[in-house]
Coordinates of C-alpha atoms in Angstrom, one line a residue:
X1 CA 153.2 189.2 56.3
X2 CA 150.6 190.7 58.3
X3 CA 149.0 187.6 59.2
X4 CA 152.4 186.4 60.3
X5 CA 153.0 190.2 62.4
X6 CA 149.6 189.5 64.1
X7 CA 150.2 185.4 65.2
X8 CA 153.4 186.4 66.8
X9 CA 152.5 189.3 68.7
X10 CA 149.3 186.8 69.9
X11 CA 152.1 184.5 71.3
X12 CA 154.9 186.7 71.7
X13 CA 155.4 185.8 75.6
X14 CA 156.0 182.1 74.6
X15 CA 158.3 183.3 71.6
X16 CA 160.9 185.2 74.0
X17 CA 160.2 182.6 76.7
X18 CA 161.5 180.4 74.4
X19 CA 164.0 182.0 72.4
X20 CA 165.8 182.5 76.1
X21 CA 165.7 179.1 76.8
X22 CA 167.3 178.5 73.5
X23 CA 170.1 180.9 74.2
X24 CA 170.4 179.1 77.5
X25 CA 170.9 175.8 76.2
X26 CA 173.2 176.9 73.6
X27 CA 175.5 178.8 75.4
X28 CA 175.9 176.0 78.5
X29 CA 176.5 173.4 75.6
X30 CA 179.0 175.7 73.8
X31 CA 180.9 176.5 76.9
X32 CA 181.5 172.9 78.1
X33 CA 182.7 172.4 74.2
X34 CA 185.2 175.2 74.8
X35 CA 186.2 173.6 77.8
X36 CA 186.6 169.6 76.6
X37 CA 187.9 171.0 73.0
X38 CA 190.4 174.0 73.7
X39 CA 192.5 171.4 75.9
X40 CA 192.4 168.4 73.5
X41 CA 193.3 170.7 71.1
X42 CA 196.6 171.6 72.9
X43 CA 197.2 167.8 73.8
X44 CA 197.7 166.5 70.5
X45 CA 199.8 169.1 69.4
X46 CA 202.5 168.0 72.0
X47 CA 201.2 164.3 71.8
X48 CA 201.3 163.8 67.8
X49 CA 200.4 160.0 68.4
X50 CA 197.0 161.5 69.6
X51 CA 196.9 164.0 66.7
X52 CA 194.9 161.0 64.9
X53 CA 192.7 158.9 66.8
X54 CA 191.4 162.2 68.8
X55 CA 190.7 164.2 65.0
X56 CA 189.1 160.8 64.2
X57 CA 186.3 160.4 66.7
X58 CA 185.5 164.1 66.4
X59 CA 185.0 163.5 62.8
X60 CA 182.9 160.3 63.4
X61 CA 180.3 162.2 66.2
X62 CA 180.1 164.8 63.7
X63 CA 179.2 162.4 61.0
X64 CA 176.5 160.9 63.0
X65 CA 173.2 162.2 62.5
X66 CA 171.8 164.2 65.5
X67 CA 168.7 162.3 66.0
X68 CA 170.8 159.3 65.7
X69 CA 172.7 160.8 68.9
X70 CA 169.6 161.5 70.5
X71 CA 168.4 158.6 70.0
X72 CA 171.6 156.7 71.8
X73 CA 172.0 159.3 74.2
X74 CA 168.2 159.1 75.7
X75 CA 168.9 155.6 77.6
X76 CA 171.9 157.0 79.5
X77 CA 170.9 160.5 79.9
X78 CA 167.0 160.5 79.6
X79 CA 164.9 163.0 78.2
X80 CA 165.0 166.6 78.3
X81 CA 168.2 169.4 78.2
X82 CA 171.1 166.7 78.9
X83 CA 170.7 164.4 75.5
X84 CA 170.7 167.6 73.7
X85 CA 173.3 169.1 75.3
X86 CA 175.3 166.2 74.7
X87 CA 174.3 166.4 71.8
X88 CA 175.5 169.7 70.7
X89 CA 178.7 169.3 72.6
X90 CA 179.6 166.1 70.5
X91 CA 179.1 168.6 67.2
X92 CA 180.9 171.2 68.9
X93 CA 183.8 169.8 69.5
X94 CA 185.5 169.2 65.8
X95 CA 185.4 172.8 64.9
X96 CA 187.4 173.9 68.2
X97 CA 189.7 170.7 68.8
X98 CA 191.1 171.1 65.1
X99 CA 191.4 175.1 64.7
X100 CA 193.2 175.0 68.1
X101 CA 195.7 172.3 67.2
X102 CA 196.3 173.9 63.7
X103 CA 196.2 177.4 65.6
X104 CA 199.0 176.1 67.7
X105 CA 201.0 174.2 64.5
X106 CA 201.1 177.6 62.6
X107 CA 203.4 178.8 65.0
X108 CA 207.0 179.4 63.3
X109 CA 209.6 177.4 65.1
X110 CA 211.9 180.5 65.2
X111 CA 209.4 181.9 67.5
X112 CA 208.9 179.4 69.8
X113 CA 213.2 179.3 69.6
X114 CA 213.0 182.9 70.7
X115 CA 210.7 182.2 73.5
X116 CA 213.4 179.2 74.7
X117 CA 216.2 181.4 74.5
X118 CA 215.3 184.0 77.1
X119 CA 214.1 181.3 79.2
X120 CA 210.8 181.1 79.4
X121 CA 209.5 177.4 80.5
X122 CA 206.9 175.1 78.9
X123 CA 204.1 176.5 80.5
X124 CA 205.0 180.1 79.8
X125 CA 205.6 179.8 76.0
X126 CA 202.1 177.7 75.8
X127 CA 200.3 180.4 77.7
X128 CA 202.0 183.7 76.8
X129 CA 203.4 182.7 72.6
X130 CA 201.0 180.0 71.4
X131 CA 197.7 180.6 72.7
X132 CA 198.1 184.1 72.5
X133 CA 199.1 183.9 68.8
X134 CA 196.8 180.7 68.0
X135 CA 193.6 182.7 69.5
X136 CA 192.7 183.7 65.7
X137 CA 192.3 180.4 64.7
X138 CA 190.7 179.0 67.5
X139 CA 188.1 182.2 67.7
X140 CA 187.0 181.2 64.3
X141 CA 186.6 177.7 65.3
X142 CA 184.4 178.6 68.6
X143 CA 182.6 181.0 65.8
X144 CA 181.6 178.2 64.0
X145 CA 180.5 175.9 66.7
X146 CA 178.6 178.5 68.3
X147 CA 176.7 179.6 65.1
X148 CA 175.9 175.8 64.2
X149 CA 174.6 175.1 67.7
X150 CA 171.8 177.3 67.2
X151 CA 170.2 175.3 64.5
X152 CA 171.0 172.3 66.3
X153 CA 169.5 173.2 69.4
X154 CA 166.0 173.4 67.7
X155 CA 166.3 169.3 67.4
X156 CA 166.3 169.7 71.4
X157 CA 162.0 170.1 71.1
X158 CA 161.9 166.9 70.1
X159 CA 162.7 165.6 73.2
X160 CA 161.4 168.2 76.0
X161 CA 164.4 170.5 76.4
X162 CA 162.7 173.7 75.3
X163 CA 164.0 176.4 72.5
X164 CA 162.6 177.8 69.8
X165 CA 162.3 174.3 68.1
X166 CA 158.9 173.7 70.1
X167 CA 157.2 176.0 67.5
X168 CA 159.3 174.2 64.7
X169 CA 158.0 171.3 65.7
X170 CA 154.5 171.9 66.7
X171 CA 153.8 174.1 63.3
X172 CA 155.1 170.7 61.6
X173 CA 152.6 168.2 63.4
X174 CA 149.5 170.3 62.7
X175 CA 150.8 171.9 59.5
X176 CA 150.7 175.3 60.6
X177 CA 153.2 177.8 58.8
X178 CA 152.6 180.7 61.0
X179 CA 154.0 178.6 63.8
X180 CA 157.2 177.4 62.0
X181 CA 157.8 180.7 61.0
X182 CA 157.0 181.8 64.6
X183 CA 160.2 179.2 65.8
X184 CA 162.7 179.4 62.6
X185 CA 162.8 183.1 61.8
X186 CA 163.5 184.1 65.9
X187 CA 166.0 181.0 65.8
X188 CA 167.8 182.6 62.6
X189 CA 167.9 186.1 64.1
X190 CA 169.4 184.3 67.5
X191 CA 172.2 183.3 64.6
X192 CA 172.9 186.1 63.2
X193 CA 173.0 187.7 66.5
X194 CA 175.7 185.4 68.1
X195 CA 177.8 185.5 65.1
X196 CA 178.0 189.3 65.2
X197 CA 178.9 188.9 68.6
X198 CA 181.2 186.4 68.5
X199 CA 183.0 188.5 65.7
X200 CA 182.8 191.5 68.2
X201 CA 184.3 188.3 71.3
X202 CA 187.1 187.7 68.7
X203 CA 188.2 191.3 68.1
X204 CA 188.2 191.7 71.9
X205 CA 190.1 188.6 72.9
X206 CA 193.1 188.9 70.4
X207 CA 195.9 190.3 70.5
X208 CA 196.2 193.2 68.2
X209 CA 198.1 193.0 65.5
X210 CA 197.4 189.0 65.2
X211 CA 194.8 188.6 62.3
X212 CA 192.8 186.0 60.5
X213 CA 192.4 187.4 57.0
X214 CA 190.3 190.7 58.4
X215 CA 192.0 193.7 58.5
X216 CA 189.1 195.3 60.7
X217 CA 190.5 192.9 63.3
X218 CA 193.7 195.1 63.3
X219 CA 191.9 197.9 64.9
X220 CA 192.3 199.2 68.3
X221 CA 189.8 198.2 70.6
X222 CA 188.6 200.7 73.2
X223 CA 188.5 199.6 76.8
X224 CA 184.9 200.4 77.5
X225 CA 184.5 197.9 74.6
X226 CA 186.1 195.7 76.7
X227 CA 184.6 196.4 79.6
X228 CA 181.5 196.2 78.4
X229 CA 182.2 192.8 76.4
X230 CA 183.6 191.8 79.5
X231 CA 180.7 192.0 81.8
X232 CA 178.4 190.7 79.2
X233 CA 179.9 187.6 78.9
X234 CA 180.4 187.4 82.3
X235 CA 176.7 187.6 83.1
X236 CA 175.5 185.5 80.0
X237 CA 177.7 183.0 81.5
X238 CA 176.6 182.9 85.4
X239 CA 173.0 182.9 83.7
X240 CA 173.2 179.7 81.5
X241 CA 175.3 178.3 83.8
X242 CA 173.3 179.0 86.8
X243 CA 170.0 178.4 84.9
X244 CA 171.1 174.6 84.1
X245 CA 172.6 173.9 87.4
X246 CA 168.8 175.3 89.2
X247 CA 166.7 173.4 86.5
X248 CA 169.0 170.0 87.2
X249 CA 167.6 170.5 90.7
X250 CA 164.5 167.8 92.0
X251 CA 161.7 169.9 92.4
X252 CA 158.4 167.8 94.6
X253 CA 156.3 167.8 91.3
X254 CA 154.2 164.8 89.7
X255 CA 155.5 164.9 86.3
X256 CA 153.0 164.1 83.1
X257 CA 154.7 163.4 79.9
X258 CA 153.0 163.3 76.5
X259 CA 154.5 162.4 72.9
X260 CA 154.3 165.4 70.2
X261 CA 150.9 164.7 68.2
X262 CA 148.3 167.3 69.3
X263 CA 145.8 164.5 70.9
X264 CA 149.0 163.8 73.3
X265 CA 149.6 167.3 73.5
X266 CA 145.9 168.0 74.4
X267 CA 145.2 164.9 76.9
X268 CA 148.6 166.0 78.8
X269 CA 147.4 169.3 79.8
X270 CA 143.8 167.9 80.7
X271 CA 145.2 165.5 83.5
X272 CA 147.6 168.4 84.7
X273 CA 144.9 170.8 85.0
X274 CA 142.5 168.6 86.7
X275 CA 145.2 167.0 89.3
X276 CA 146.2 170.4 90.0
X277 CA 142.5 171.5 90.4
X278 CA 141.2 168.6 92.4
X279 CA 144.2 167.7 94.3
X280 CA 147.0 170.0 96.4
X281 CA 150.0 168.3 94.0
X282 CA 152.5 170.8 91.9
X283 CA 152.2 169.5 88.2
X284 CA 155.0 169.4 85.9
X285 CA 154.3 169.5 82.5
X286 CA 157.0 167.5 80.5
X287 CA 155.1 167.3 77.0
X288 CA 156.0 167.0 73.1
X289 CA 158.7 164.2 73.8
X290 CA 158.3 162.8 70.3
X291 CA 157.3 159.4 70.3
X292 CA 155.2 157.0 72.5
X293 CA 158.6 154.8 73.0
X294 CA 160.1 157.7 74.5
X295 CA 157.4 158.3 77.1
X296 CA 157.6 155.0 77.8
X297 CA 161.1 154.9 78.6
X298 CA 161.0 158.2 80.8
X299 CA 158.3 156.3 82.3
X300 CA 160.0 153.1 82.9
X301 CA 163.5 155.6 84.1
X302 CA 161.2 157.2 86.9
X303 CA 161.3 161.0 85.0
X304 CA 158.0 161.3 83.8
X305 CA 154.8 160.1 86.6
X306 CA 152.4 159.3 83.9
X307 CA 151.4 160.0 80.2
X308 CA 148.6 158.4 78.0
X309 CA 149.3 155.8 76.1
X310 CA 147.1 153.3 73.4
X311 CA 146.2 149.8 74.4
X312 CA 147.6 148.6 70.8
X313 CA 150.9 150.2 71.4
X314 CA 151.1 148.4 74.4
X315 CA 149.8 145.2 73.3
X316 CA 151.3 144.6 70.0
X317 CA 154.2 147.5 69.8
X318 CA 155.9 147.2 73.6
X319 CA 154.8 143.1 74.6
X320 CA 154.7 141.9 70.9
X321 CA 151.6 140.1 71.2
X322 CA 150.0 139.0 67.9
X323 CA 146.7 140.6 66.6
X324 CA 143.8 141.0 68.3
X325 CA 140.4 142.7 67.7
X326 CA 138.8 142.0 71.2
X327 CA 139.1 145.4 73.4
X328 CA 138.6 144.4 76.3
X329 CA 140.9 141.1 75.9
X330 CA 143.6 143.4 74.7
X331 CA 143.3 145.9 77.9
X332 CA 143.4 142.9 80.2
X333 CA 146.3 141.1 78.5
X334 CA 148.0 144.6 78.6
X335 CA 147.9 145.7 81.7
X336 CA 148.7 142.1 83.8
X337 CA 152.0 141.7 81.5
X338 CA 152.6 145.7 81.5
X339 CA 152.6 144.8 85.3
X340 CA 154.4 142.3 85.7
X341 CA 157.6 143.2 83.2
X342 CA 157.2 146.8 83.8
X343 CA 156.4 147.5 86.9
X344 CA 154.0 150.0 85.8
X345 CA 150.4 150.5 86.1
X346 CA 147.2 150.9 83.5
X347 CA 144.8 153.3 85.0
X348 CA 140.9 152.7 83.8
X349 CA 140.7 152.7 79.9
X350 CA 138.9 155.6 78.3
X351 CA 136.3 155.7 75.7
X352 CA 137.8 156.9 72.5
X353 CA 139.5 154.3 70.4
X354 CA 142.2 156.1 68.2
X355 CA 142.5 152.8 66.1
X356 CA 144.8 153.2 62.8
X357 CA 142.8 153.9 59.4
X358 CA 143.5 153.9 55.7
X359 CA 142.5 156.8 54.6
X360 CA 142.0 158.4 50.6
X361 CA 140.1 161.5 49.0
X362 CA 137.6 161.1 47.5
X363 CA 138.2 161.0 44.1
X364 CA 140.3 158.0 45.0
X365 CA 137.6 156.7 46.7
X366 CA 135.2 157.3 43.4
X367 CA 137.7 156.4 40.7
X368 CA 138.9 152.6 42.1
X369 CA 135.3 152.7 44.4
X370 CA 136.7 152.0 47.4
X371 CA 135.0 151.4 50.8
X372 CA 137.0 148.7 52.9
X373 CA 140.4 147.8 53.3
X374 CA 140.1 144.6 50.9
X375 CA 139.0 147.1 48.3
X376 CA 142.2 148.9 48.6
X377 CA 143.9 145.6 48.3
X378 CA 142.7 144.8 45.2
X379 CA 143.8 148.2 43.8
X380 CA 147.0 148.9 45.9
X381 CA 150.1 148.3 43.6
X382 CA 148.7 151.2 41.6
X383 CA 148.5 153.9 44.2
X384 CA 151.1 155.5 46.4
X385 CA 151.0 155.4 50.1
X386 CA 152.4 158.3 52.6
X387 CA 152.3 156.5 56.2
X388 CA 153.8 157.4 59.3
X389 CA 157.3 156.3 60.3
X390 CA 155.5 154.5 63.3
X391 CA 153.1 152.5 60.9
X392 CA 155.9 151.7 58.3
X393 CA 157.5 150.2 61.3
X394 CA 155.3 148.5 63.9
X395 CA 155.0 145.0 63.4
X396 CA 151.4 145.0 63.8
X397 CA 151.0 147.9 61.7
X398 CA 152.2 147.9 57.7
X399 CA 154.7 145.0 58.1
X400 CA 152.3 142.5 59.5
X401 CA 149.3 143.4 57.3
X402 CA 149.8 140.8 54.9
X403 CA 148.7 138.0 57.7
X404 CA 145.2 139.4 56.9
X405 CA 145.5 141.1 53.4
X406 CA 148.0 138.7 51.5
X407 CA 147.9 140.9 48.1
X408 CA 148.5 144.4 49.9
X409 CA 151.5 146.1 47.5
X410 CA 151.8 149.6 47.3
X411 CA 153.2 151.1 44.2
X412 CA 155.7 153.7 46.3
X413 CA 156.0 154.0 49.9
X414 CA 157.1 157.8 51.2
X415 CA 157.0 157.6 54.9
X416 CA 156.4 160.9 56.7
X417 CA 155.3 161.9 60.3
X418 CA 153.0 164.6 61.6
X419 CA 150.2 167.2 59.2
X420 CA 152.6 167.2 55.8
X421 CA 151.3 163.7 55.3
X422 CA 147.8 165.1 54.6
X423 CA 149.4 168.2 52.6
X424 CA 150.6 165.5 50.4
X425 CA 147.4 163.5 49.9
X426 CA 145.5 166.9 49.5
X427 CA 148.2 167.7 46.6
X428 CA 147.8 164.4 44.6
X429 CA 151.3 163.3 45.2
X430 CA 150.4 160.6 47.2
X431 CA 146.8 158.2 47.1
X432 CA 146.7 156.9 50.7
X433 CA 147.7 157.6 54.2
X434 CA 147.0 156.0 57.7
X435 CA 145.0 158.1 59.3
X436 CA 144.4 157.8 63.5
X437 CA 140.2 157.7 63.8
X438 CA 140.5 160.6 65.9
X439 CA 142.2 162.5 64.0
X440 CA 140.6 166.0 63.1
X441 CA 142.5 166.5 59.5
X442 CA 140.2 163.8 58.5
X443 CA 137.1 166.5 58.0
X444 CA 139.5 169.2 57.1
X445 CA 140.5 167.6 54.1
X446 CA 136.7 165.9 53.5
X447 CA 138.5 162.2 53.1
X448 CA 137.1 158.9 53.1
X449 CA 138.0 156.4 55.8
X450 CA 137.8 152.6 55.0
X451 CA 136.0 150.1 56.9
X452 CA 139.1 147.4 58.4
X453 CA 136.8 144.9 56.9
X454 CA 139.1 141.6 57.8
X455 CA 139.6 143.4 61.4
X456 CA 143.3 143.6 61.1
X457 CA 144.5 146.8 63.5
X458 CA 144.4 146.8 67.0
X459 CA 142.2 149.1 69.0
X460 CA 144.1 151.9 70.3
X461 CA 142.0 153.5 73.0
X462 CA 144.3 155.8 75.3
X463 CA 144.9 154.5 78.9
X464 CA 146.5 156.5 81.5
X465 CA 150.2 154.7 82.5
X466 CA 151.4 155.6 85.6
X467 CA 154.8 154.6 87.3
X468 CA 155.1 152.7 91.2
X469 CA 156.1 156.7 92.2
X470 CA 152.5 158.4 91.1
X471 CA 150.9 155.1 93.1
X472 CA 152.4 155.4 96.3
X473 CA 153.6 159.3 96.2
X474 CA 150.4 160.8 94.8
X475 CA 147.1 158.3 95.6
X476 CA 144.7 161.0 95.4
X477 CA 145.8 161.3 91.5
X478 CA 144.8 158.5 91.1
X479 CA 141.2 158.8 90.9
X480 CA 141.1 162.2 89.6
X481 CA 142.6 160.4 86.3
X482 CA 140.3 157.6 86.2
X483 CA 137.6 160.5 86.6
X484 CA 138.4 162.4 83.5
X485 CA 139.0 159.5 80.9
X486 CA 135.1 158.6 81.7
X487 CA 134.9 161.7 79.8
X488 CA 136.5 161.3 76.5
X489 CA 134.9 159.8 73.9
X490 CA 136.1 159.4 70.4
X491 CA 134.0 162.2 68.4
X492 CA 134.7 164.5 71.5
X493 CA 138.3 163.8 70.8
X494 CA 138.3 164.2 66.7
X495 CA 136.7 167.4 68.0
X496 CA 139.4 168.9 70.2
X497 CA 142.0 167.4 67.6
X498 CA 140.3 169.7 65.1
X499 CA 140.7 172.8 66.9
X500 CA 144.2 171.9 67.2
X501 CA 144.7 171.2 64.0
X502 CA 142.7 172.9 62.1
X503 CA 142.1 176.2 63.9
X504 CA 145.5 176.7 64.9
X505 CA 144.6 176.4 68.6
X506 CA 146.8 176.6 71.8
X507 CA 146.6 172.3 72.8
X508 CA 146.5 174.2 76.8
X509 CA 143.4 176.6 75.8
X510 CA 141.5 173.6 74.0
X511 CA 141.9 171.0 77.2
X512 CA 141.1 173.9 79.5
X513 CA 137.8 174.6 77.8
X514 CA 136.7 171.0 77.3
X515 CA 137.1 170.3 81.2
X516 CA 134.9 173.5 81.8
X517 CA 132.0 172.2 79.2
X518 CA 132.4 169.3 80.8
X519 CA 132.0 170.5 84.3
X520 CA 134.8 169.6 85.7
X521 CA 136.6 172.5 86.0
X522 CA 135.4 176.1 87.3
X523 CA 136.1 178.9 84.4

């Protein structure tokens, strides 16, 4: 617990930083729920032929899973706060459309009779009987949704919106606890916190003597209450609101993505802080956008400048080409076709080759004496693999592996991404996993990489992508980039990965003191 104390007051800036921009988030995508569900809600309960299909579709968004929605979203809305606030508006909406058309259907008809008979109009009885007596109902339904959006919000991480789900996140990756406990407990308490105001919202906003199965709910409530309830809201609106509306501004900025593995993380910050050192360009940093694919399409969609990719993802993962162990064949192919589909440009290749590995303990290693990948083959349908999603999935990765090792069958395949995949080696619950060669866990963990033998993966060595905006926008970048990736190598690499991942170090504070070693930044 101590331990736990200590690592948050160390980053407790970035914690609150966070947790607002969480709240933030939340609250804009909540509000806009309010505002699309509240008046469906009332349309179907005068349409009934809408009653239905409307119910229907809300159902179906919430039965899609949210990374599914990212995922669909991302295309049309790009990366960043909008997918997720879609997103969470998509869930949102079930919860409030239904509890404000049942809210409305509980009304007794003798009421609404009543209403009619002293001649108050359509408009008048919605506003002044139903909503008035339906706000129970539909207070628990905005409850709900509000509450749930929290948890949901943490998915936003995984595509460069921000909250508290950037620790989540990050702590999975490198396997560090202290950091997911650093993003879910402050997210939990940001629960908690909006539920007990919500209930205090709900007791202020209906009528007394209407109730939803509290009696506490019955109780006056005093007007500085209300006041104060009042003004709250009011301000914690014009703040989410205003904040979204200011961030959806262009800023003049040269914008450097990076997917969510540490390496990415690390190699982001390293161009920012050099082009910001060497040139007079602002630097935005729009980093941990979960995979590779999505960098490339923010890339190819104009809102990301650059971000470092791997000449195998490019080569075999993006164009499709077939296998092919020559490096420097593989660059060239790359970047003339990357060119000429893409319209964007390979800046000079860098040293380290983070080439896929298969990688066991040692006692693996020992027991079936294994030291290449045809070794493995021999022995595979008795051992259990733990890849990656992205290596269960590329074509040139584990489906294609049979063109040069036929007799590759592994007993069980349990894909996972980021650090756990090495927890689960380390425990004996699974036999191998593909490693990246630069990968500091490797040492942690004292494994044994085989020798691709029959040459069958790619090389993957990182290569600045930059988009027709950096080229002609920001020249000078250009050779301050080519500059640095002289400078990484592939054991200089496993290095800084290692005190990512292994001593629990800021990615920013790592790149920052390898550009100084290196002399080429000032302290």
């Amino acid at each position: 617990m101590s331990e736990f104390l200590e690592y948050v007051q160390s980053i407790q800036g970035q914690i609150l930083s966070l947790s607002w921009e969480h709240v933030e988030l939340t609250l804009f995508s909540v509000i806009l729920a309010i505002a699309i569900g509240v008046p469906l809600g009332i349309l179907i309960s005068y349409l009934k032929k809408l009653t239905k299909p409307v119910l229907g579709i809300a159902n179906i968004f919430q039965a899609i899973p949210s990374l599914a929605l990212l995922g669909f979203a991302i295309p049309f809305l790009g990366i960043g706060s909008k997918p997720a606030i879609f997103m969470v508006i998509l869930y949102s909406l079930l919860p409030i459309i239904k509890n404000t058309y049942t809210g409305i259907q509980s009304i007794p008809d003798q009421t609404l009779e009543a209403a009619k008979g002293i001649g108050m109009t359509r408009a008048q009885i919605l506003i002044k009987v139903q909503i008035p007596m339906a706000l129970p109902i539909i207070m628990a339904g905005v409850r709900i949704s509000a509450v749930t959006a929290v948890g949901l919000m943490t998915i936003a991480a995984f595509i460069g919106a921000g909250g508290l789900g950037y620790l989540v996140y990050s702590g999975i990756r490198t396997s560090n606890n202290m950091q997911i406990l650093a993003g879910a407990v402050p997210a939990c308490i940001l629960a908690l916190v909006i539920d007990s105001f919500m209930g205090i919202l709900e007791r202020v906003v209906v009528p007394e003597g209407l109730t939803i199965g509290n009696s506490q709910t019955n109780r006056p409530v005093r007007k500085s209450t209300k006041l104060i309830v009042s003004l709250l809201c009011l301000c914690l609106l014009m703040a989410s609101v205003g904040g979204r509306l200011m961030k959806g501004v262009s800023k003049d900025a040269l914008h450097i993505g990076s997917s969510d593995m540490s390496e990415q993380l690390i190699l982001g910050n390293m161009y920012a802080d050099m082009i910001e050192a060497k040139t007079d360009y602002k630097v935005q940093r729009d980093l941990s956008l979960g995979g590779v694919q999505i960098c490339f399409s923010a890339l190819q969609n104009g809102q990301i400048d650059m971000y470092v990719d791997y000449t195998g993802t490019l080569y075999g993962d993006i164009l499709k080409m077939k296998s092919n162990s020559n490096a420097d064949e593989v660059y060239r192919i790359a970047k003339e076709k990357i060119k000429e589909q893409y319209n964007l440009t390979l800046l000079d290749q860098t040293p380290f080759n983070d080439t896929y590995t298969f990688t066991v303990r040692k006692d693996t290693a020992e027991k079936y004496n294994l030291k290449t990948v045809s070794d493995l083959e021999k022995v595979s349908d008795r051992l259990t693999i733990t890849p990656t999603l992205a290596f269960n999935n590329r074509k040139e990765a584990l489906p294609g592996i049979k063109s040069k090792y036929p007799n590759m069958n592994f007993q069980d395949n349990i894909a996972m991404d980021g650090a756990t995949r090495y927890v689960a080696l380390a425990n004996k619950e699974s036999d191998v996993i593909d490693a990246y060669s630069t990968d500091g866990l490797i040492d942690y963990y004292d494994l044994v990489v085989l020798e691709d033998d029959k040459q069958y993966f790619l090389p993957y060595y990182g290569v600045p992508m930059v988009s027709e905006h950096l080229l002609t926008e920001y020249p000078d970048a250009v050779g301050v980039i080519n500059e640095l990736s002289k400078h990484l190598s592939s054991e200089g690499m496993r290095k800084l990965n290692y005190e990512v991942d292994v001593k629990k170090r800021e990615p920013a504070e790592v790149a920052h003191e390898f550009l100084v070693q290196e002399g080429l930044l000032e302290k």
